[in-house]
Tab-separated table of C-alpha atoms in Angstrom:
chain	number	residue	atom	x	y	z
N	950	MET	CA	-3.402	-12.038	-20.953
N	951	PHE	CA	-5.006	-9.012	-22.596
N	952	LYS	CA	-4.648	-5.814	-20.580
N	953	PHE	CA	-6.532	-2.930	-22.145
N	954	LYS	CA	-7.668	-0.751	-19.275
N	955	ASN	CA	-6.887	2.634	-17.786
N	956	VAL	CA	-5.533	3.740	-21.158
N	957	SER	CA	-6.075	7.420	-20.318
N	958	ASN	CA	-4.061	7.098	-17.126
N	959	HIS	CA	-1.156	5.403	-18.907
N	960	LEU	CA	-1.166	8.147	-21.522
N	961	GLY	CA	-1.300	10.841	-18.869
N	962	VAL	CA	-4.793	12.207	-19.444
N	963	THR	CA	-6.713	12.383	-16.177
N	964	ARG	CA	-10.168	13.674	-15.307
N	965	ILE	CA	-8.930	16.940	-13.849
N	966	SER	CA	-7.789	18.054	-17.291
N	967	GLN	CA	-11.437	18.182	-18.382
N	968	VAL	CA	-12.415	21.048	-16.047
N	969	THR	CA	-13.630	23.920	-18.228
N	970	ASP	CA	-12.439	27.519	-18.233
N	971	GLU	CA	-15.953	28.619	-17.332
N	972	GLU	CA	-15.946	26.368	-14.256
N	973	ILE	CA	-12.567	27.715	-13.197
N	974	TRP	CA	-13.835	31.300	-13.494
N	975	ARG	CA	-17.053	30.466	-11.668
N	976	TYR	CA	-15.751	28.371	-8.782
N	977	LEU	CA	-12.157	29.442	-8.165
N	978	VAL	CA	-11.730	33.097	-9.118
N	979	THR	CA	-13.140	34.910	-6.090
N	980	PRO	CA	-15.383	38.006	-6.178
N	981	THR	CA	-12.567	40.280	-5.012
N	982	VAL	CA	-10.193	38.943	-7.665
N	983	LYS	CA	-12.883	39.390	-10.332
N	984	GLY	CA	-13.394	42.937	-9.104
N	985	LEU	CA	-9.685	43.699	-9.394
N	986	LEU	CA	-9.480	42.206	-12.880
N	987	GLY	CA	-12.606	43.931	-14.139
N	988	ARG	CA	-14.910	42.522	-16.781
N	989	LEU	CA	-13.755	39.959	-19.321
N	990	LEU	CA	-13.091	41.663	-22.656
N	991	SER	CA	-11.698	39.053	-25.032
N	992	VAL	CA	-10.009	35.681	-25.319
N	993	GLU	CA	-7.224	34.565	-27.607
N	994	ALA	CA	-7.415	31.210	-29.359
N	995	PRO	CA	-5.955	28.484	-27.117
N	996	ARG	CA	-2.359	27.593	-27.912
N	997	VAL	CA	-0.631	24.260	-27.497
N	998	LEU	CA	2.903	25.037	-26.319
N	999	ASP	CA	5.965	22.887	-25.740
N	1000	THR	CA	8.403	25.568	-24.584
N	1001	VAL	CA	9.598	26.390	-21.078
N	1002	ALA	CA	9.297	30.050	-22.030
N	1003	GLY	CA	5.787	31.471	-21.900
N	1004	LEU	CA	4.294	34.487	-23.619
N	1005	PHE	CA	5.655	37.091	-21.178
N	1006	PRO	CA	7.990	37.301	-18.136
N	1007	GLY	CA	6.551	35.245	-15.295
N	1008	ASP	CA	4.610	32.979	-17.670
N	1009	GLU	CA	7.295	30.279	-17.808
N	1010	VAL	CA	6.742	26.575	-17.097
N	1011	SER	CA	9.268	23.891	-16.075
N	1012	ASN	CA	11.292	20.927	-17.283
N	1013	LEU	CA	12.187	19.472	-13.897
N	1014	ASN	CA	13.388	16.136	-15.264
N	1015	GLY	CA	15.767	17.917	-17.636
N	1016	HIS	CA	14.562	16.199	-20.794
N	1017	MET	CA	16.760	16.855	-23.831
N	1018	LEU	CA	14.494	17.384	-26.822
N	1019	ALA	CA	15.289	18.497	-30.356
N	1020	ASP	CA	14.272	22.046	-31.247
N	1021	ALA	CA	13.244	23.281	-34.720
N	1022	ASN	CA	16.881	23.219	-35.817
N	1023	GLY	CA	17.455	19.690	-34.567
N	1024	LYS	CA	19.564	20.837	-31.624
N	1025	LEU	CA	19.017	19.099	-28.316
N	1026	SER	CA	17.792	21.489	-25.652
N	1027	THR	CA	16.189	21.544	-22.204
N	1028	ASP	CA	14.099	24.543	-23.254
N	1029	LEU	CA	11.322	22.229	-24.438
N	1030	VAL	CA	8.993	20.137	-22.275
N	1031	ARG	CA	8.213	16.449	-22.609
N	1032	PHE	CA	4.430	16.858	-22.652
N	1033	PRO	CA	2.844	19.914	-24.339
N	1034	TYR	CA	0.360	22.076	-22.456
N	1035	MET	CA	-2.582	24.247	-23.409
N	1036	HIS	CA	-2.335	27.976	-22.821
N	1037	THR	CA	-5.376	30.258	-22.963
N	1038	ILE	CA	-5.190	33.974	-22.229
N	1039	TYR	CA	-8.183	36.190	-21.419
N	1040	ARG	CA	-7.886	39.967	-21.465
N	1041	THR	CA	-9.824	41.859	-18.806
N	1042	ALA	CA	-10.428	45.541	-18.139
N	1043	ASN	CA	-7.494	45.716	-15.708
N	1044	GLY	CA	-5.298	42.768	-16.585
N	1045	TYR	CA	-5.239	39.199	-17.810
N	1046	MET	CA	-6.336	35.729	-16.790
N	1047	VAL	CA	-4.201	32.835	-18.033
N	1048	ILE	CA	-5.331	29.205	-17.843
N	1049	LYS	CA	-2.815	26.425	-18.422
N	1050	ARG	CA	-3.535	22.715	-18.473
N	1051	ASP	CA	-1.982	19.411	-19.368
N	1052	GLY	CA	-3.083	15.858	-18.696
N	1053	VAL	CA	-2.686	15.936	-14.915
N	1054	LYS	CA	-3.052	19.566	-13.877
N	1055	PHE	CA	-4.753	22.856	-14.564
N	1056	GLU	CA	-3.898	26.228	-13.103
N	1057	VAL	CA	-5.311	29.715	-13.393
N	1058	PHE	CA	-3.192	32.867	-13.079
N	1059	CYS	CA	-4.707	36.322	-12.627
N	1060	TRP	CA	-2.455	39.244	-13.504
N	1061	TYR	CA	-3.171	42.861	-12.577
N	1062	GLY	CA	-1.744	45.331	-15.091
N	1063	ASP	CA	-0.164	45.028	-18.523
N	1064	VAL	CA	1.924	41.853	-18.582
N	1065	HIS	CA	3.214	42.525	-22.086
N	1066	ALA	CA	4.671	45.864	-20.974
N	1067	ARG	CA	6.301	44.174	-17.932
N	1068	LYS	CA	3.901	46.013	-15.640
N	1069	GLY	CA	1.769	43.051	-14.614
N	1070	GLU	CA	1.591	41.719	-11.071
N	1071	LEU	CA	0.443	38.207	-10.229
N	1072	ILE	CA	-2.382	38.556	-7.708
N	1073	PHE	CA	-4.035	35.136	-7.785
N	1074	LYS	CA	-3.109	31.570	-8.666
N	1075	ALA	CA	-5.105	28.387	-8.124
N	1076	ALA	CA	-4.524	24.826	-9.310
N	1077	LEU	CA	-5.717	21.246	-9.042
N	1078	ARG	CA	-3.328	18.393	-9.849
N	1079	ASP	CA	-3.993	14.662	-10.113
N	1080	ARG	CA	-1.616	12.784	-7.806
N	1081	LEU	CA	-1.628	9.649	-9.968
N	1082	TYR	CA	2.125	9.673	-10.641
N	1083	ASP	CA	3.362	11.077	-7.333
N	1084	GLY	CA	6.395	9.326	-5.893
N	1085	THR	CA	7.817	8.606	-9.366
N	1086	LYS	CA	9.846	10.576	-11.915
N	1087	ARG	CA	6.771	10.652	-14.159
N	1088	ALA	CA	5.193	13.179	-11.780
N	1089	ASN	CA	7.858	15.728	-12.714
N	1090	ASP	CA	7.123	15.443	-16.435
N	1091	CYS	CA	4.211	17.818	-15.886
N	1092	ALA	CA	5.450	21.194	-17.095
N	1093	LEU	CA	3.126	23.069	-14.726
N	1094	LEU	CA	5.187	22.431	-11.583
N	1095	GLU	CA	7.334	24.663	-9.403
N	1096	TYR	CA	9.027	21.801	-7.555
N	1097	GLY	CA	9.219	18.036	-7.848
N	1098	TYR	CA	6.884	15.330	-6.587
N	1099	ASP	CA	9.108	12.333	-7.307
N	1100	ASP	CA	10.320	11.537	-3.786
N	1101	ALA	CA	9.089	7.999	-3.142
N	1102	ASN	CA	8.617	8.632	0.573
N	1103	TYR	CA	7.466	12.205	1.102
N	1104	HIS	CA	5.313	12.266	-2.033
N	1105	GLN	CA	3.927	8.767	-1.879
N	1106	ARG	CA	0.203	8.538	-2.556
N	1107	ILE	CA	-1.840	8.061	0.596
N	1108	SER	CA	-4.018	5.518	-1.254
N	1109	THR	CA	-3.456	3.463	-4.391
N	1110	THR	CA	-7.167	2.682	-4.758
N	1111	LEU	CA	-8.736	6.107	-4.120
N	1112	SER	CA	-8.238	8.875	-6.671
N	1113	SER	CA	-6.901	12.163	-5.380
N	1114	VAL	CA	-6.107	15.721	-6.435
N	1115	GLU	CA	-3.868	18.270	-4.761
N	1116	LEU	CA	-4.971	21.892	-4.477
N	1117	SER	CA	-2.736	24.938	-4.372
N	1118	ILE	CA	-3.777	28.555	-3.861
N	1119	TYR	CA	-2.159	32.001	-3.848
N	1120	GLY	CA	-3.886	35.361	-3.519
N	1121	TYR	CA	-2.295	38.763	-2.762
N	1122	MET	CA	-3.415	42.362	-3.209
N	1123	PRO	CA	-1.616	44.324	-5.937
N	1124	GLY	CA	0.986	46.841	-4.832
N	1125	SER	CA	1.319	45.351	-1.364
N	1126	ARG	CA	4.653	43.557	-1.539
N	1127	ILE	CA	7.135	44.240	1.238
N	1128	MET	CA	9.563	45.488	-1.415
N	1129	ASP	CA	6.967	48.046	-2.545
N	1130	ALA	CA	6.793	49.564	0.927
N	1131	THR	CA	10.333	49.138	2.236
N	1132	GLY	CA	12.672	48.348	-0.641
N	1133	ASP	CA	14.128	45.660	1.629
N	1134	LYS	CA	14.709	42.632	-0.606
N	1135	VAL	CA	16.302	40.476	2.100
N	1136	TYR	CA	13.416	40.984	4.514
N	1137	GLU	CA	10.920	40.104	1.778
N	1138	GLN	CA	12.881	36.931	1.028
N	1139	PHE	CA	12.831	36.044	4.713
N	1140	VAL	CA	9.082	36.490	5.036
N	1141	SER	CA	8.565	34.560	1.807
N	1142	ASN	CA	10.487	31.548	3.140
N	1143	PRO	CA	12.160	31.978	6.541
N	1144	PHE	CA	13.544	28.436	6.552
N	1145	GLN	CA	16.063	29.517	3.915
N	1146	PHE	CA	17.718	31.577	6.662
N	1147	ILE	CA	17.879	28.850	9.322
N	1148	ASP	CA	21.590	28.298	8.642
N	1149	GLN	CA	22.222	32.024	9.309
N	1150	PRO	CA	21.060	32.207	12.949
N	1151	ASP	CA	22.044	35.813	13.672
N	1152	THR	CA	20.342	37.067	10.518
N	1153	PHE	CA	17.357	34.836	11.206
N	1154	ILE	CA	16.824	36.219	14.713
N	1155	ALA	CA	17.091	39.843	13.561
N	1156	LEU	CA	14.572	39.325	10.746
N	1157	PHE	CA	12.317	37.165	12.919
N	1158	GLN	CA	12.005	39.945	15.494
N	1159	ARG	CA	10.821	42.304	12.755
N	1160	ALA	CA	8.357	39.797	11.355
N	1161	LEU	CA	6.887	38.867	14.730
N	1162	VAL	CA	5.553	42.386	15.339
N	1163	SER	CA	4.131	42.699	11.826
N	1164	LYS	CA	0.683	41.554	10.769
N	1165	ARG	CA	1.975	39.117	8.176
N	1166	GLY	CA	2.649	35.466	8.715
N	1167	PRO	CA	5.444	33.418	7.140
N	1168	GLY	CA	4.958	33.205	3.393
N	1169	GLN	CA	2.837	36.375	3.282
N	1170	TYR	CA	5.208	38.746	1.508
N	1171	SER	CA	2.147	40.645	0.230
N	1172	ALA	CA	-1.229	41.446	1.812
N	1173	SER	CA	-3.706	38.598	1.452
N	1174	ILE	CA	-6.910	38.876	-0.554
N	1175	SER	CA	-9.462	38.389	2.189
N	1176	ASP	CA	-12.091	36.335	0.389
N	1177	VAL	CA	-9.651	33.733	-0.931
N	1178	ALA	CA	-9.700	31.958	2.441
N	1179	LYS	CA	-13.508	32.152	2.471
N	1180	TYR	CA	-14.250	30.710	-0.963
N	1181	ALA	CA	-11.231	28.693	-2.146
N	1182	LEU	CA	-11.766	25.374	-0.391
N	1183	VAL	CA	-15.446	25.233	-1.358
N	1184	GLY	CA	-14.617	25.884	-5.003
N	1185	PHE	CA	-11.860	23.296	-5.147
N	1186	GLU	CA	-14.050	20.655	-3.550
N	1187	LYS	CA	-16.941	21.315	-5.936
N	1188	LEU	CA	-14.701	20.745	-8.941
N	1189	ALA	CA	-12.927	17.707	-7.508
N	1190	THR	CA	-16.261	16.126	-6.593
N	1191	LYS	CA	-17.851	16.890	-9.958
N	1192	TYR	CA	-14.986	15.191	-11.770
N	1193	GLY	CA	-15.175	12.059	-9.646
N	1194	TYR	CA	-12.282	12.286	-7.219
N	1195	ASP	CA	-12.378	10.450	-3.904
N	1196	LEU	CA	-9.933	12.645	-1.991
N	1197	ILE	CA	-8.637	16.184	-2.082
N	1198	GLU	CA	-5.255	17.034	-0.547
N	1199	MET	CA	-3.003	19.950	0.213
N	1200	ALA	CA	0.513	20.440	1.560
N	1201	SER	CA	0.383	23.098	4.270
N	1202	SER	CA	3.364	25.418	4.283
N	1203	HIS	CA	2.819	26.964	7.723
N	1204	TYR	CA	0.774	26.708	10.907
N	1205	HIS	CA	-1.879	29.242	9.866
N	1206	VAL	CA	-2.380	27.375	6.569
N	1207	ALA	CA	-2.710	24.019	8.318
N	1208	LYS	CA	-5.241	25.423	10.782
N	1209	TRP	CA	-7.230	26.914	7.877
N	1210	ALA	CA	-7.334	23.498	6.224
N	1211	GLN	CA	-8.192	21.797	9.508
N	1212	ALA	CA	-11.127	24.189	9.999
N	1213	GLY	CA	-12.268	23.176	6.503
N	1214	GLY	CA	-12.448	19.507	7.438
N	1215	TYR	CA	-8.955	18.362	6.426
N	1216	SER	CA	-7.067	15.740	8.464
N	1217	TYR	CA	-3.346	15.021	8.620
N	1218	SER	CA	-2.126	12.113	6.502
N	1219	ASP	CA	0.782	11.098	8.743
N	1220	LYS	CA	0.067	10.379	12.410
N	1221	THR	CA	3.598	11.327	13.478
N	1222	GLN	CA	3.228	14.708	11.817
N	1223	ALA	CA	-0.244	15.103	13.309
N	1224	ASP	CA	1.195	14.459	16.773
N	1225	MET	CA	3.894	17.072	16.150
N	1226	VAL	CA	1.312	19.686	15.138
N	1227	ALA	CA	-0.749	18.846	18.229
N	1228	LYS	CA	2.309	19.333	20.458
N	1229	LEU	CA	3.073	22.656	18.761
N	1230	GLN	CA	-0.501	23.759	19.354
N	1231	ALA	CA	-0.226	22.749	23.011
N	1232	GLY	CA	3.025	24.697	23.246
N	1233	LEU	CA	1.378	27.792	21.795
N	1234	GLU	CA	-1.432	27.447	24.302
N	1235	ALA	CA	1.127	27.188	27.115
N	1236	ILE	CA	2.761	30.419	25.901
N	1237	ARG	CA	-0.637	32.126	25.952
N	1238	ALA	CA	-1.441	30.762	29.401
N	1239	ALA	CA	1.894	32.073	30.680
N	1240	GLY	CA	0.830	35.586	29.740
N	1241	THR	CA	1.990	36.081	26.148
N	1242	PRO	CA	-1.004	36.234	23.799
N	1243	LEU	CA	-0.251	35.564	20.142
N	1244	THR	CA	-2.092	36.341	16.926
N	1245	ARG	CA	-2.492	33.532	14.373
N	1246	SER	CA	0.350	34.932	12.259
N	1247	GLN	CA	2.577	35.146	15.347
N	1248	GLN	CA	1.724	31.542	16.160
N	1249	SER	CA	3.028	30.575	12.734
N	1250	TRP	CA	6.251	32.488	13.324
N	1251	ILE	CA	6.771	30.764	16.677
N	1252	CYS	CA	6.363	27.376	14.941
N	1253	VAL	CA	9.042	28.367	12.416
N	1254	LEU	CA	11.311	29.510	15.250
N	1255	GLN	CA	11.446	25.998	16.741
N	1256	SER	CA	13.770	24.851	13.927
N	1257	LEU	CA	16.495	27.360	14.869
N	1258	ARG	CA	19.759	25.934	16.192
N	1259	PRO	CA	21.458	26.195	18.575
N	1260	VAL	CA	18.455	26.088	20.872
N	1261	SER	CA	20.020	28.748	23.077
N	1262	LEU	CA	19.116	31.324	20.426
N	1263	ILE	CA	15.396	30.685	20.891
N	1264	PRO	CA	13.967	33.042	23.521
N	1265	LYS	CA	12.947	30.911	26.518
N	1266	VAL	CA	9.423	32.306	26.471
N	1267	PHE	CA	8.972	30.768	22.991
N	1268	LEU	CA	10.925	27.515	23.368
N	1269	MET	CA	8.773	24.394	23.134
N	1270	GLY	CA	9.823	20.940	24.268
N	1271	ASP	CA	12.829	20.134	26.425
N	1272	GLY	CA	15.753	22.359	25.490
N	1273	ASP	CA	18.184	19.886	27.091
N	1274	ASP	CA	16.913	16.972	25.006
N	1275	GLU	CA	17.342	17.335	21.248
N	1276	SER	CA	14.883	14.497	20.562
N	1277	ALA	CA	12.202	16.252	22.614
N	1278	LEU	CA	12.358	19.473	20.612
N	1279	LEU	CA	9.547	20.378	18.258
N	1280	ARG	CA	9.714	21.589	14.659
N	1281	TRP	CA	7.348	22.549	11.872
N	1282	PRO	CA	7.163	19.496	9.552
N	1283	GLN	CA	7.273	21.375	6.205
N	1284	ASN	CA	10.163	23.770	5.646
N	1285	ASN	CA	9.584	24.441	1.930
N	1286	VAL	CA	13.261	23.721	1.266
N	1287	ASP	CA	13.547	19.931	1.231
N	1288	ASP	CA	11.001	17.358	0.052
N	1289	GLU	CA	9.094	16.805	3.295
N	1290	CYS	CA	5.474	17.984	3.033
N	1291	LEU	CA	2.767	18.278	5.660
N	1292	TRP	CA	0.035	16.521	3.690
N	1293	GLN	CA	-3.598	17.001	4.705
N	1294	PHE	CA	-6.595	15.339	3.081
N	1295	LYS	CA	-10.374	15.393	2.994
N	1296	PRO	CA	-12.685	12.589	1.800
N	1297	LEU	CA	-15.091	13.621	-0.958
N	1298	SER	CA	-16.758	10.468	-2.264
N	1299	ALA	CA	-18.934	7.964	-0.427
N	1300	ARG	CA	-16.310	5.248	-0.726
N	1301	ALA	CA	-13.675	7.522	0.806
N	1302	GLN	CA	-15.674	8.223	3.963
N	1303	GLY	CA	-13.884	6.803	6.981
N	1304	PHE	CA	-10.620	6.405	5.077
N	1305	VAL	CA	-7.569	6.420	7.359
N	1306	PRO	CA	-4.130	6.663	5.705
N	1307	THR	CA	-1.396	4.314	6.878
N	1308	VAL	CA	1.523	6.245	5.359
N	1309	ARG	CA	4.418	7.546	7.370
N	1310	PHE	CA	6.681	10.291	6.075
N	1311	THR	CA	10.082	9.975	7.713
N	1312	LYS	CA	13.638	11.005	6.922
N	1313	ASP	CA	14.754	7.427	6.362
N	1314	GLY	CA	11.555	6.215	4.699
N	1315	LYS	CA	10.873	3.654	7.473
């Protein structure tokens, strides 16, 4: 009759919110990022904020569920968030480090330059988020989100008995954006998310041909910070393990990201998606064997290309699957436009060893 358990979870305060700023600096901010920021100079007193607006441009949060809350004048507005968040800002010799947290997520932002003078550039972002509420509207009440996690199929938890956190990571060298070098906004948008151009096939092909001969993969609109790939996964896993999580997960945006995770010990959550990735890898190997070697970034571009329609626009040397059979064609599972994610996971705790998900992420939820 009496149910008095998991109070913290019901109130939205999970273990990941207890990670300290010192641990974030130690385990997640890489040596190169620390070098770019320079030494820590000072810290402002932590603030508890409830506004979508942050302290400077680019520091905003979200109200994805569109909650209408009363402001100081009693007027209903969507400019406030349902659950407040902590905001701590550290000044460094060359920029700022901002740490935000609420009950289910923390994230660290490293800015190079003077953010208050609108001269700051985001060079690094890392986050861990408890997946407790995924698949429900409650997930979107977290103000520290860029897109929703409420889809009951694509964002369903892979286990209801094992605790899990999702990692996210971003790291780019300052002054290296495509816009900085070329002034070409459309090309930068394409590299940032090429799937947004799938419905413009002629434009897609023209921009794809440029991107394929570059050294940047899809999503890499700036030059990567080299040691992020080396240290990030280790740091995330140390924190997730310390705070008692059974699983750590990530949603891989592109082929090179998925292969990075796979090399780090991550498996695919959905067998159908895993089979698709395996077929894409076999197709890439067939292209290589036929005499067209590809770099890892080019491999990612070829995987993106498979979603282009009509199929006749795909150069035959790069076409995977049976071009005469629509059902036999391959595609990259995560397009970063709709809700489908390519979830990958890694067991951390003893009780999670040997865990095999039984989820299936499909268009119709079956």
